[in-house]
mmCIF file of C-alpha atoms in Angstrom:
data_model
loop_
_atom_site.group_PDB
_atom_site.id
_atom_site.type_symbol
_atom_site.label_atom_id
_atom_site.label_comp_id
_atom_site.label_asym_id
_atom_site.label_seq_id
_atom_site.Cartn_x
_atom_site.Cartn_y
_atom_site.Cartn_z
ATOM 1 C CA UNK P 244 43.959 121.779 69.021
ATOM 2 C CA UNK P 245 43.026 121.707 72.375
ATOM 3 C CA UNK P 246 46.285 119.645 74.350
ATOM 4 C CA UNK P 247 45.316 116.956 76.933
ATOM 5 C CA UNK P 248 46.643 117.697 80.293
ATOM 6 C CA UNK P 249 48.838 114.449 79.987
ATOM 7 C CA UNK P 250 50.677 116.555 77.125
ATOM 8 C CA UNK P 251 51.400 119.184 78.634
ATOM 9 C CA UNK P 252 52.960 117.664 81.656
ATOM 10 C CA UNK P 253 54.737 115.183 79.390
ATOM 11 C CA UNK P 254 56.104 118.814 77.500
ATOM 12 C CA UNK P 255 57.183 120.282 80.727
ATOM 13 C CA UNK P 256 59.045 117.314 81.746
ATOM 14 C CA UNK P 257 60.936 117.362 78.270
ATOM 15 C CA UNK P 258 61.879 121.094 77.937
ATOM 16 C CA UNK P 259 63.267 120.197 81.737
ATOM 17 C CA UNK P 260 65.232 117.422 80.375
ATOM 18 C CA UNK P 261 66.429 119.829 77.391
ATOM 19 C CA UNK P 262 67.496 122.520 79.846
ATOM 20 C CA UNK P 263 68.979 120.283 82.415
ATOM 21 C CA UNK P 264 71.409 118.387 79.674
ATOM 22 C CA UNK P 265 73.405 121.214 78.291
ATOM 23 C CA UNK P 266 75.895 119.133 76.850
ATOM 24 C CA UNK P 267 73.660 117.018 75.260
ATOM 25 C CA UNK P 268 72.093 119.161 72.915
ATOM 26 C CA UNK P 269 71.129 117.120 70.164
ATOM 27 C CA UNK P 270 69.698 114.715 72.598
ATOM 28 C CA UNK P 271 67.209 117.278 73.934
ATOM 29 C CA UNK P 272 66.030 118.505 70.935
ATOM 30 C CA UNK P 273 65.299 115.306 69.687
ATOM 31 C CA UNK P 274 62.907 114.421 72.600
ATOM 32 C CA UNK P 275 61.234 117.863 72.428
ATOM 33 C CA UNK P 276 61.156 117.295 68.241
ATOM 34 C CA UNK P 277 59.478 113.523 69.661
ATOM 35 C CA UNK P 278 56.800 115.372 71.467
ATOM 36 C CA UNK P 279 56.212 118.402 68.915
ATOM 37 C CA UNK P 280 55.768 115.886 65.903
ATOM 38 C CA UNK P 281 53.192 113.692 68.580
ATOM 39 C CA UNK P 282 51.067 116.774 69.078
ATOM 40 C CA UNK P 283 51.438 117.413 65.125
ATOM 41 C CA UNK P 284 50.575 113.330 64.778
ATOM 42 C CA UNK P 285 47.232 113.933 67.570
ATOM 43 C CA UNK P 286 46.133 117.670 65.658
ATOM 44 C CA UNK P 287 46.077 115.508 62.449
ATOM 45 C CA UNK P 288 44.222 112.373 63.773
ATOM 46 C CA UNK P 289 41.599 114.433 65.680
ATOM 47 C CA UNK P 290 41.060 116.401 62.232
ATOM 48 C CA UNK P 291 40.757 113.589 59.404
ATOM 49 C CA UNK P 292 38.815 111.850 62.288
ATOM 50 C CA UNK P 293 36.376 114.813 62.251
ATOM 51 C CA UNK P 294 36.229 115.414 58.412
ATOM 52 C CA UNK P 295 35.513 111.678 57.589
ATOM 53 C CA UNK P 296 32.754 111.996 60.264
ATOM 54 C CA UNK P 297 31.724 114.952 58.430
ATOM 55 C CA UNK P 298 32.005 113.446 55.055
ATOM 56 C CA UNK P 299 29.797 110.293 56.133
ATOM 57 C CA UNK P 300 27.232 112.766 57.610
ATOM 58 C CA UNK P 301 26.691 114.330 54.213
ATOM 59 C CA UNK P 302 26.766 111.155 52.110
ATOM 60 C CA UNK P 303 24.054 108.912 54.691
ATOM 61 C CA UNK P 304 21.686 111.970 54.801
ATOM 62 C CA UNK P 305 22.132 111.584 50.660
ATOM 63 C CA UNK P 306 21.780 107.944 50.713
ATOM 64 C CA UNK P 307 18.048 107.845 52.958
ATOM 65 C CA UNK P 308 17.121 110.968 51.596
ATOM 66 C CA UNK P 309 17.516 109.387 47.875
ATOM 67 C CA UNK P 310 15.819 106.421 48.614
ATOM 68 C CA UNK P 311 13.379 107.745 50.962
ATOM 69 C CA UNK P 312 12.383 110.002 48.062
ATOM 70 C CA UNK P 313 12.294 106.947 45.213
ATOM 71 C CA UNK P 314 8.859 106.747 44.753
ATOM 72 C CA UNK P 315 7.655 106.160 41.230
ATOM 73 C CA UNK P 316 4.210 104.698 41.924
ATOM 74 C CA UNK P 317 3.092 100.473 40.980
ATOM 75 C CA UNK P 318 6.121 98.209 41.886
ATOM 76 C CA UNK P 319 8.444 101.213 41.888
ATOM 77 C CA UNK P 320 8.439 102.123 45.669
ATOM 78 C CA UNK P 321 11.269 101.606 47.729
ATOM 79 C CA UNK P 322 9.251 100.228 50.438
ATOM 80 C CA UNK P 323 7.615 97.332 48.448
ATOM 81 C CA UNK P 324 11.336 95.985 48.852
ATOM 82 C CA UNK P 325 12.925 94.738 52.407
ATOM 83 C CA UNK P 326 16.440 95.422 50.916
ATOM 84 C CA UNK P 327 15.349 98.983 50.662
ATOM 85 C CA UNK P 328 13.914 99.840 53.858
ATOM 86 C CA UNK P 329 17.066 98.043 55.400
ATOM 87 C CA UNK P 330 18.996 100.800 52.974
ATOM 88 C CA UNK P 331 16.862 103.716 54.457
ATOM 89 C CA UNK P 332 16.946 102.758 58.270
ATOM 90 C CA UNK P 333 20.852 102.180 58.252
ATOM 91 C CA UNK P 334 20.931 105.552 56.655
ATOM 92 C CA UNK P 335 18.880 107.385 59.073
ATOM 93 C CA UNK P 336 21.097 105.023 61.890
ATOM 94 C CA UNK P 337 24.281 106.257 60.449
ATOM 95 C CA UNK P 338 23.105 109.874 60.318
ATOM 96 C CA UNK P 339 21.636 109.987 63.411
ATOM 97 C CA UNK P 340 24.709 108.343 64.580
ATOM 98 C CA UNK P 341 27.438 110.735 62.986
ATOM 99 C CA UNK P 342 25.303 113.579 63.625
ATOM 100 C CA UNK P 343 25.945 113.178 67.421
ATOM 101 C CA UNK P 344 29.306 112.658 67.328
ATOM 102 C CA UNK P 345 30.085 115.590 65.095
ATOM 103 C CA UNK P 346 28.071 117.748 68.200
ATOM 104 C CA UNK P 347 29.625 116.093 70.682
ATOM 105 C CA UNK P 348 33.344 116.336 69.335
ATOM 106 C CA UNK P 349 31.914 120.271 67.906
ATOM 107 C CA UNK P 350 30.701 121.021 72.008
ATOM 108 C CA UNK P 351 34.692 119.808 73.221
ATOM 109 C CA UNK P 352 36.410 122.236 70.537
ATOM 110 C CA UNK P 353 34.175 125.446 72.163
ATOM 111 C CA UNK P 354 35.615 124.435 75.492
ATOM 112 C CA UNK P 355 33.665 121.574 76.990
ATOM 113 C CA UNK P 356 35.479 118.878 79.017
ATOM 114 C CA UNK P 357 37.945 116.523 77.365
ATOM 115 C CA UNK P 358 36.819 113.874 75.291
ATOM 116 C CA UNK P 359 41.060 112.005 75.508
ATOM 117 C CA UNK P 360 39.931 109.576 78.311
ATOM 118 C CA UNK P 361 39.311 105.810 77.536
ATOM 119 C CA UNK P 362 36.019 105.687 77.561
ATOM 120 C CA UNK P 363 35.246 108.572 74.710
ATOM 121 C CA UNK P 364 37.368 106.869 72.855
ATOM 122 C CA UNK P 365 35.918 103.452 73.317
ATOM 123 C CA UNK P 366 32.121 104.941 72.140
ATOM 124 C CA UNK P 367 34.316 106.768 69.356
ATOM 125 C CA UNK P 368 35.570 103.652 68.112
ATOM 126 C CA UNK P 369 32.554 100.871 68.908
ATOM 127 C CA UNK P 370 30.266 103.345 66.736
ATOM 128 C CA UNK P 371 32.357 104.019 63.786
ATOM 129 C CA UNK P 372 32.996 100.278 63.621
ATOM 130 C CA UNK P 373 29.320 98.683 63.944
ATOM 131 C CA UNK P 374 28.326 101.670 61.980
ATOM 132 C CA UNK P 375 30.318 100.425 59.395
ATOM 133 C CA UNK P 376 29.901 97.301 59.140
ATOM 134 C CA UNK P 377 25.997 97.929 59.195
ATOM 135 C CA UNK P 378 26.533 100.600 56.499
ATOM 136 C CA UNK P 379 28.417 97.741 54.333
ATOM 137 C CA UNK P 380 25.646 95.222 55.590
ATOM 138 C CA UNK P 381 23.030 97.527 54.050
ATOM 139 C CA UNK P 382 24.729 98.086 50.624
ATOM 140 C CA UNK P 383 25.158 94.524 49.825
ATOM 141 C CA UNK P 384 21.617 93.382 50.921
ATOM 142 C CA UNK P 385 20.600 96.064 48.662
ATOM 143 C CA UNK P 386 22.797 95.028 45.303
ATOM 144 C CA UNK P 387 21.488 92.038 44.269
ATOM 145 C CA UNK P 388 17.901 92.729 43.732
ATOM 146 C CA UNK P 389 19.103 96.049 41.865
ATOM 147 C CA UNK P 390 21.177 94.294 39.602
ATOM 148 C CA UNK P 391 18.231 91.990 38.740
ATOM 149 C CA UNK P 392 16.137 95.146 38.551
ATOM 150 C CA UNK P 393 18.513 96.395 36.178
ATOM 151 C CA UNK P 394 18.621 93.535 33.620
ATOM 152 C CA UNK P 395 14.894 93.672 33.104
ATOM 153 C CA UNK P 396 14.368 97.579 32.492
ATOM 154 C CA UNK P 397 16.748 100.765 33.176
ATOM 155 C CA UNK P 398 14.797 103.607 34.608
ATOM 156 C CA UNK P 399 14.617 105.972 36.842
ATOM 157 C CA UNK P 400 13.616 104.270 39.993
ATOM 158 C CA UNK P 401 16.710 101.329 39.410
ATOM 159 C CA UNK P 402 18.707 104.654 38.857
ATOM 160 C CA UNK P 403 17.339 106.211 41.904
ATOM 161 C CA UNK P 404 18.343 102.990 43.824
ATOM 162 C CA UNK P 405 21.595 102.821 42.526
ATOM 163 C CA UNK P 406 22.322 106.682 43.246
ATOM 164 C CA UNK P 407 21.468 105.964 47.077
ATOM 165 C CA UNK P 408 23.314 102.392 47.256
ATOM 166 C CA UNK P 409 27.143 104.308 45.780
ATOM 167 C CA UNK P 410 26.261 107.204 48.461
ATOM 168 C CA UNK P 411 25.887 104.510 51.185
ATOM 169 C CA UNK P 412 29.296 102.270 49.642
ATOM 170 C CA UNK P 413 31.123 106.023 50.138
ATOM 171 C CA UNK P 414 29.752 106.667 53.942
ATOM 172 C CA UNK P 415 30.880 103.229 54.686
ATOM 173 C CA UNK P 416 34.301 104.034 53.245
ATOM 174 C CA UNK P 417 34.293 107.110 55.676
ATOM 175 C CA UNK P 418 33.366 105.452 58.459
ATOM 176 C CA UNK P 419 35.524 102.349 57.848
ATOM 177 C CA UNK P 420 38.456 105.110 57.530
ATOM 178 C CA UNK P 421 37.008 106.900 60.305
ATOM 179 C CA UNK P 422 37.229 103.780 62.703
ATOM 180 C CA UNK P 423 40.658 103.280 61.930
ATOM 181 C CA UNK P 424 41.785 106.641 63.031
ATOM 182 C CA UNK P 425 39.863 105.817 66.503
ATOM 183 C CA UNK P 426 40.687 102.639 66.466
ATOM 184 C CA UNK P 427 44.063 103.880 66.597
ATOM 185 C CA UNK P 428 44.053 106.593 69.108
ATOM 186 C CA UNK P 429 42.015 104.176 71.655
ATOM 187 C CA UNK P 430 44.926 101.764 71.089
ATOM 188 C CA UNK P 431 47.164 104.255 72.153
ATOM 189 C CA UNK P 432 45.377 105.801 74.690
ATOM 190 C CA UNK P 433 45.324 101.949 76.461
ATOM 191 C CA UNK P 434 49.605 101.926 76.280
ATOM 192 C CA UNK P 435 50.519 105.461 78.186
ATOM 193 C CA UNK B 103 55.621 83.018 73.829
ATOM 194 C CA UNK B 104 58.561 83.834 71.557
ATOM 195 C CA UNK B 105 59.783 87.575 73.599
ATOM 196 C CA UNK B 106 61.218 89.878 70.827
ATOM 197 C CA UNK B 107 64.160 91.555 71.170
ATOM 198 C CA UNK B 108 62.763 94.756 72.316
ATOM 199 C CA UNK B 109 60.666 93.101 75.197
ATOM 200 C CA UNK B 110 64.129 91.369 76.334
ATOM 201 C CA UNK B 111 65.762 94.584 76.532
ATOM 202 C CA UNK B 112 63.204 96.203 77.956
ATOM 203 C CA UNK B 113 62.959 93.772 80.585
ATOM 204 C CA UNK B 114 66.780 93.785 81.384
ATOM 205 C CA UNK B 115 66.715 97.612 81.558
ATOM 206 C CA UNK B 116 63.949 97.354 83.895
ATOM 207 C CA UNK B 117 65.516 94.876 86.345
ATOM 208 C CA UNK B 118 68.479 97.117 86.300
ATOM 209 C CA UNK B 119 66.412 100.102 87.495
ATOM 210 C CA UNK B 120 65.077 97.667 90.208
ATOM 211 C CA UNK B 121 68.416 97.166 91.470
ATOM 212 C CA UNK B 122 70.005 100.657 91.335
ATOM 213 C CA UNK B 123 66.468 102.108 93.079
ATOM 214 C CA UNK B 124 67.387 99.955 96.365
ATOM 215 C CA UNK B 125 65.207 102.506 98.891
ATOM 216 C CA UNK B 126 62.620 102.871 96.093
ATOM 217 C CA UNK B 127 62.007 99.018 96.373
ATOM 218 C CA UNK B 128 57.801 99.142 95.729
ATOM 219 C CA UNK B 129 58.827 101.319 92.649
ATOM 220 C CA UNK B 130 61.481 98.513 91.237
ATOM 221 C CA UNK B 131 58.918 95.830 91.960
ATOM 222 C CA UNK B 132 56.499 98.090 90.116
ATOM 223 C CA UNK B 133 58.191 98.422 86.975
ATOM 224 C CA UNK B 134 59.388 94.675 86.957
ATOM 225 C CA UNK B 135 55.682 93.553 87.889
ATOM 226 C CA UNK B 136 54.359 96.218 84.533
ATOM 227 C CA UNK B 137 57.123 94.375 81.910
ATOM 228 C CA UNK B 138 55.552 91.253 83.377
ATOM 229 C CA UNK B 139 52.102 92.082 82.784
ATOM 230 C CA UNK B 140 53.003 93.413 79.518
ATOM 231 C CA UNK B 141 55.066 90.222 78.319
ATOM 232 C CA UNK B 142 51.576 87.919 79.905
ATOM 233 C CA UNK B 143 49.119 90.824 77.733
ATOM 234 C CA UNK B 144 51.294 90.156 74.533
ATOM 235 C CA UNK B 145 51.054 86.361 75.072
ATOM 236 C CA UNK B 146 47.398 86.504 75.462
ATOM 237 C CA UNK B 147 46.758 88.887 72.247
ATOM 238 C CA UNK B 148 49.052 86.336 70.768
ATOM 239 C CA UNK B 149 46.726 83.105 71.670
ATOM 240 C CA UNK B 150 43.531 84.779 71.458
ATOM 241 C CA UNK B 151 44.115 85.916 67.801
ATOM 242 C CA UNK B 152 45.466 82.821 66.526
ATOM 243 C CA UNK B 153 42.700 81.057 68.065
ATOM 244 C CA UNK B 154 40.033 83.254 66.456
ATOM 245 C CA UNK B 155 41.806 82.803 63.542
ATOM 246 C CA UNK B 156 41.567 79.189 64.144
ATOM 247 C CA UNK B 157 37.884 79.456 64.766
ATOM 248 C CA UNK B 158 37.600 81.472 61.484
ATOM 249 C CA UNK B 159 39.094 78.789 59.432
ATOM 250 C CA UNK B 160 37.240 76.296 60.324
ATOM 251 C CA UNK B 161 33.581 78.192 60.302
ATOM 252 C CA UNK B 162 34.296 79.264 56.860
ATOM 253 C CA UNK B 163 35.593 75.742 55.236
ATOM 254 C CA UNK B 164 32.159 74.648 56.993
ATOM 255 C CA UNK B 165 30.405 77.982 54.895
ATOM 256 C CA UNK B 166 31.792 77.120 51.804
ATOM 257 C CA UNK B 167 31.267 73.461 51.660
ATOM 258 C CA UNK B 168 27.842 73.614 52.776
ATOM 259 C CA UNK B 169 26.730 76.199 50.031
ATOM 260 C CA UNK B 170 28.885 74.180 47.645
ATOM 261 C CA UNK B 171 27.243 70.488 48.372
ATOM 262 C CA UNK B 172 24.103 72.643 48.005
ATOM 263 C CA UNK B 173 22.755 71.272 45.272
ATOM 264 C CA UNK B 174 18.822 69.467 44.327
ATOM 265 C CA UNK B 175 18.394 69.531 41.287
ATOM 266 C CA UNK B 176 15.892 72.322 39.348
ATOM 267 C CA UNK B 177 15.659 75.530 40.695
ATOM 268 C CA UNK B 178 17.300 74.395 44.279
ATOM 269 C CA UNK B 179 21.035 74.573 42.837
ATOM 270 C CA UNK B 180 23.233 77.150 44.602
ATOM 271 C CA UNK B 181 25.105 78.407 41.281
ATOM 272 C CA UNK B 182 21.841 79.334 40.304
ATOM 273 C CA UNK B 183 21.992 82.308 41.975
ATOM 274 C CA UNK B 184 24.917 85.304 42.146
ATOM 275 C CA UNK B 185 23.890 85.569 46.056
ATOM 276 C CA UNK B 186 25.240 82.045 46.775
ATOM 277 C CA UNK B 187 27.969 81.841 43.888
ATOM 278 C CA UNK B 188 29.128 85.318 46.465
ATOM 279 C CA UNK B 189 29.241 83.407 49.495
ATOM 280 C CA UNK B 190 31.091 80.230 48.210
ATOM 281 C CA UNK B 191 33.662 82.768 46.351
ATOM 282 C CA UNK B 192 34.084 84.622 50.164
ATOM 283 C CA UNK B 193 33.819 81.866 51.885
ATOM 284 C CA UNK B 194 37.125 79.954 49.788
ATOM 285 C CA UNK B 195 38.978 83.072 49.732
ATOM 286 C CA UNK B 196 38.610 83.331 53.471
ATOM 287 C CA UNK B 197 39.321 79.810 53.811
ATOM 288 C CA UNK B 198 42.421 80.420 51.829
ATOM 289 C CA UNK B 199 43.589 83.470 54.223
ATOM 290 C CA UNK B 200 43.151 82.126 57.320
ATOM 291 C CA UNK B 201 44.991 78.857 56.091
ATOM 292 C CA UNK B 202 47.994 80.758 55.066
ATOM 293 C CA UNK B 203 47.924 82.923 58.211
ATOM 294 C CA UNK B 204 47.810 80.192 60.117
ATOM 295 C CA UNK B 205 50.556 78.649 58.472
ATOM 296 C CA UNK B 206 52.685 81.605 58.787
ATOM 297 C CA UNK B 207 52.053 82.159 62.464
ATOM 298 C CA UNK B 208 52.779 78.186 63.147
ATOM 299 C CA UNK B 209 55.937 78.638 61.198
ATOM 300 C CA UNK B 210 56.650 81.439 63.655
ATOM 301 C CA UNK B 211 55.820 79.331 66.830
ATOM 302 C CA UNK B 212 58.247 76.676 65.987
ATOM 303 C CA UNK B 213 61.355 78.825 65.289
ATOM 304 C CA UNK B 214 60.725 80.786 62.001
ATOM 305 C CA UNK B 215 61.740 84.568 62.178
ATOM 306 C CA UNK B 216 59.612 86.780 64.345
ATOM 307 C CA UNK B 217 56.642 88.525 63.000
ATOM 308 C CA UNK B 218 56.703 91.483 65.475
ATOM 309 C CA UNK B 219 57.781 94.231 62.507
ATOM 310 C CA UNK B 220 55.538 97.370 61.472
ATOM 311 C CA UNK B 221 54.769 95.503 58.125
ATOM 312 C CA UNK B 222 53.730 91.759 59.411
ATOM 313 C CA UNK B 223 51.310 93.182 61.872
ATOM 314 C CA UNK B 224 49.890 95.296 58.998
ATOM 315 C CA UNK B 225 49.428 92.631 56.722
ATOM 316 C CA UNK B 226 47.461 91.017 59.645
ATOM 317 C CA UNK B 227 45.052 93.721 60.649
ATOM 318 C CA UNK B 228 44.691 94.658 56.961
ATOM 319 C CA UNK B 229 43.611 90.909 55.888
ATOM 320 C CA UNK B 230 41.435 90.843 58.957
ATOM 321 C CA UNK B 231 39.923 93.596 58.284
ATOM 322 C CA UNK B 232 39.093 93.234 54.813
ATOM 323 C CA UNK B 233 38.161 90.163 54.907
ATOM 324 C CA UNK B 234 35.681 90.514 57.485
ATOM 325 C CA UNK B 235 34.388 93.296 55.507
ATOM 326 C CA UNK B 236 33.767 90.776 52.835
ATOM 327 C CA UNK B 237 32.198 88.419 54.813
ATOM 328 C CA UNK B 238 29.479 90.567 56.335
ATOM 329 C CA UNK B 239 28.997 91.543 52.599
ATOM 330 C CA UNK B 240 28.278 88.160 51.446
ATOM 331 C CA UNK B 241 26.159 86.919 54.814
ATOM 332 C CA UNK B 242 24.127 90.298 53.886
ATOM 333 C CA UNK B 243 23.969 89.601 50.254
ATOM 334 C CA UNK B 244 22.446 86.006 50.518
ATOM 335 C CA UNK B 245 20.148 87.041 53.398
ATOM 336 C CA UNK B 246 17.021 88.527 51.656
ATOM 337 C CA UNK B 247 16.749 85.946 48.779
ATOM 338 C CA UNK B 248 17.263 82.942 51.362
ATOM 339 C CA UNK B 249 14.666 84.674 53.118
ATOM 340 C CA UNK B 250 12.019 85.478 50.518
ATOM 341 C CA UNK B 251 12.385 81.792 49.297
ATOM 342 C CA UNK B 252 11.178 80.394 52.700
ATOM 343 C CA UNK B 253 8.030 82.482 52.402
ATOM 344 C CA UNK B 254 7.569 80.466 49.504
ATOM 345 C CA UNK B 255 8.475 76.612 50.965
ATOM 346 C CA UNK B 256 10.788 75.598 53.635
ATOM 347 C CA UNK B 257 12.899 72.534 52.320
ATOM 348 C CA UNK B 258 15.875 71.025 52.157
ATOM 349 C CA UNK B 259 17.988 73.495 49.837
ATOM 350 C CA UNK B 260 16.318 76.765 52.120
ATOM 351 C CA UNK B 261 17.865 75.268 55.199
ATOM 352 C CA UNK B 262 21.287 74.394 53.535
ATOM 353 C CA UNK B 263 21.450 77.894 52.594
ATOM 354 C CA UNK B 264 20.252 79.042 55.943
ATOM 355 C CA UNK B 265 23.010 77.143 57.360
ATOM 356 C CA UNK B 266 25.665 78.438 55.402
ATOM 357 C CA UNK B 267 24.814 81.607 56.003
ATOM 358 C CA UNK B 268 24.997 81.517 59.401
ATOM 359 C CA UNK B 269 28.516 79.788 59.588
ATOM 360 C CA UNK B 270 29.811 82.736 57.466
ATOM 361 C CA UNK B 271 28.398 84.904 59.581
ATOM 362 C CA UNK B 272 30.327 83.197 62.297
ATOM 363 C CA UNK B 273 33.553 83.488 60.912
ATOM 364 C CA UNK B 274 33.052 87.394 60.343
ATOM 365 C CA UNK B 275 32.395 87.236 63.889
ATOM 366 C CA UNK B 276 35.600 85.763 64.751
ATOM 367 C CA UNK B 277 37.764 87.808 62.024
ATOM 368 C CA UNK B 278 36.033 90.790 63.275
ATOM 369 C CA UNK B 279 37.767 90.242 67.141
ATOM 370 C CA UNK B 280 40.629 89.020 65.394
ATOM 371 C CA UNK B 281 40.868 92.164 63.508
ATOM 372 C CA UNK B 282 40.619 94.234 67.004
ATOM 373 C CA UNK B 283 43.322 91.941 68.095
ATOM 374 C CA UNK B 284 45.851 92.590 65.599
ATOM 375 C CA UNK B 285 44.431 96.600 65.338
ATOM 376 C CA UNK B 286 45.298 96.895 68.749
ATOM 377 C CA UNK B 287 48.581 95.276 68.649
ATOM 378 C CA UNK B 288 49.755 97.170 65.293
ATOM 379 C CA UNK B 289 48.815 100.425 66.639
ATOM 380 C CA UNK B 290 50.824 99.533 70.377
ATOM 381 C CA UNK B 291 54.108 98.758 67.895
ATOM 382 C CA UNK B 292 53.545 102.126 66.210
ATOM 383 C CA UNK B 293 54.210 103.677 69.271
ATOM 384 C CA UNK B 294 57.299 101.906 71.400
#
């Protein structure tokens, strides 16, 4: 974990206020335990913030890449269907979109500048959110005409469809999760 | 604005460090003029989510009764399709939330007890959330079919739809900023 300057002062000042009251022991190990568990507390967001990114990566290049591929010939092509193409360019959009920040966050961890200030945060958040509500936008455009799909004839290409609108349901969930944990740390950031 | 506890303290504690800090006047005035602009932030958060919420009760009563008089006869009856039957069942239950949220919060206003815990604010940001979630779900759901069926013809039952639609997609709009509203102030109460 890489500690924002802000920490580190903040740490300084509470070892000095452990040192300084002696007879208050207790007290000054509680303030330094307060500031140990909040770097535990930011380690821990910055990571599940970075593995649900990670994990919504994986599961939008799935989703376009299954229905990009769901070509069966006749009536069975995806892009006969506007639901479909919707599906496939809010999977590219969410790829293209997590794939970014996963460089951008990878770039800080090898020691580029410090993505803690508002701002980051604020494009941390605004994306994960829209991206998720676009990604749950896209799944329940696409779940109707499936399901009617479905009640005529089972095969391959409903299957297909249905394989790349759970993959898209799951990258949302990421992303959803993924916006609260920035959602959270913007929140914060706003307060100190 | 009802101040909670805390705030009151918080306040007092402030004023006293005003008046012990006598030669560090500008710093006293500083910290008395920061609880100030805290206590006028918290009132605003407080007025701008109930009126949202407000907003969102009354765009989604319009939703739901306008899908639910939607109905001509033949093929141009609403419950003929799962689309619609989705946005009148969203459309209630959001009705329904923001009804009893705005019930609780007026109960609050005129002397109830204070809804400033860890677990109230939850249960706000989490129904928010959710239920905004479900309303971009149904507005994206009922989309394509309105939209395929005005290829077709352009009458009566198309433009009731269309309407509906777009009053739903309202109120996710205004549960949406209430949801950053109630994020924002859940994740400052986390951290005092």
């Amino acid at each position: 974990m890489s500690a924002a300057p802000g920490d580190v002062e903040k740490g300084a000042a509470a070892a000095d206020t452990g040192a300084a009251a002696k007879d208050g022991a207790p007290a000054g190990e509680g303030v330094v335990g307060a500031v140990v568990r909040r770097w535990r507390r930011q380690d821990l967001l910055d990571k599940s913030g970075s593995a649900l990114r990670a994990a919504a990566w994986a599961l939008s290049l799935l989703a376009f890449v299954v229905m990009g591929a769901n070509d069966h010939g006749d009536w069975k092509q995806f892009d006969n269907y506007e639901e479909y193409r919707y599906v496939v360019a809010i999977g590219v959009l969410a790829f293209i979109y997590t794939t970014l920040q996963l460089v951008r966050h990878g770039v800080r961890l090898t020691g580029g500048q410090d993505l803690q200030g508002k701002v980051p945060l604020l494009v941390d958040f605004a994306g994960d959110q829209v991206t998720a509500y676009l990604l749950m936008s896209a799944v329940s455009a696409a779940i109707p005409i499936t399901n009617r799909m479905r009640e005529g004839s089972d095969n391959v290409f409903t299957d297909s469809s249905a394989a790349s609108i759970s993959m898209a349901f799951l990258a949302f969930v990421c992303l959803a999760l993924s916006a609260l944990v920035s959602g959270f740390k913007l929140a914060k950031q706003t307060y100190i």
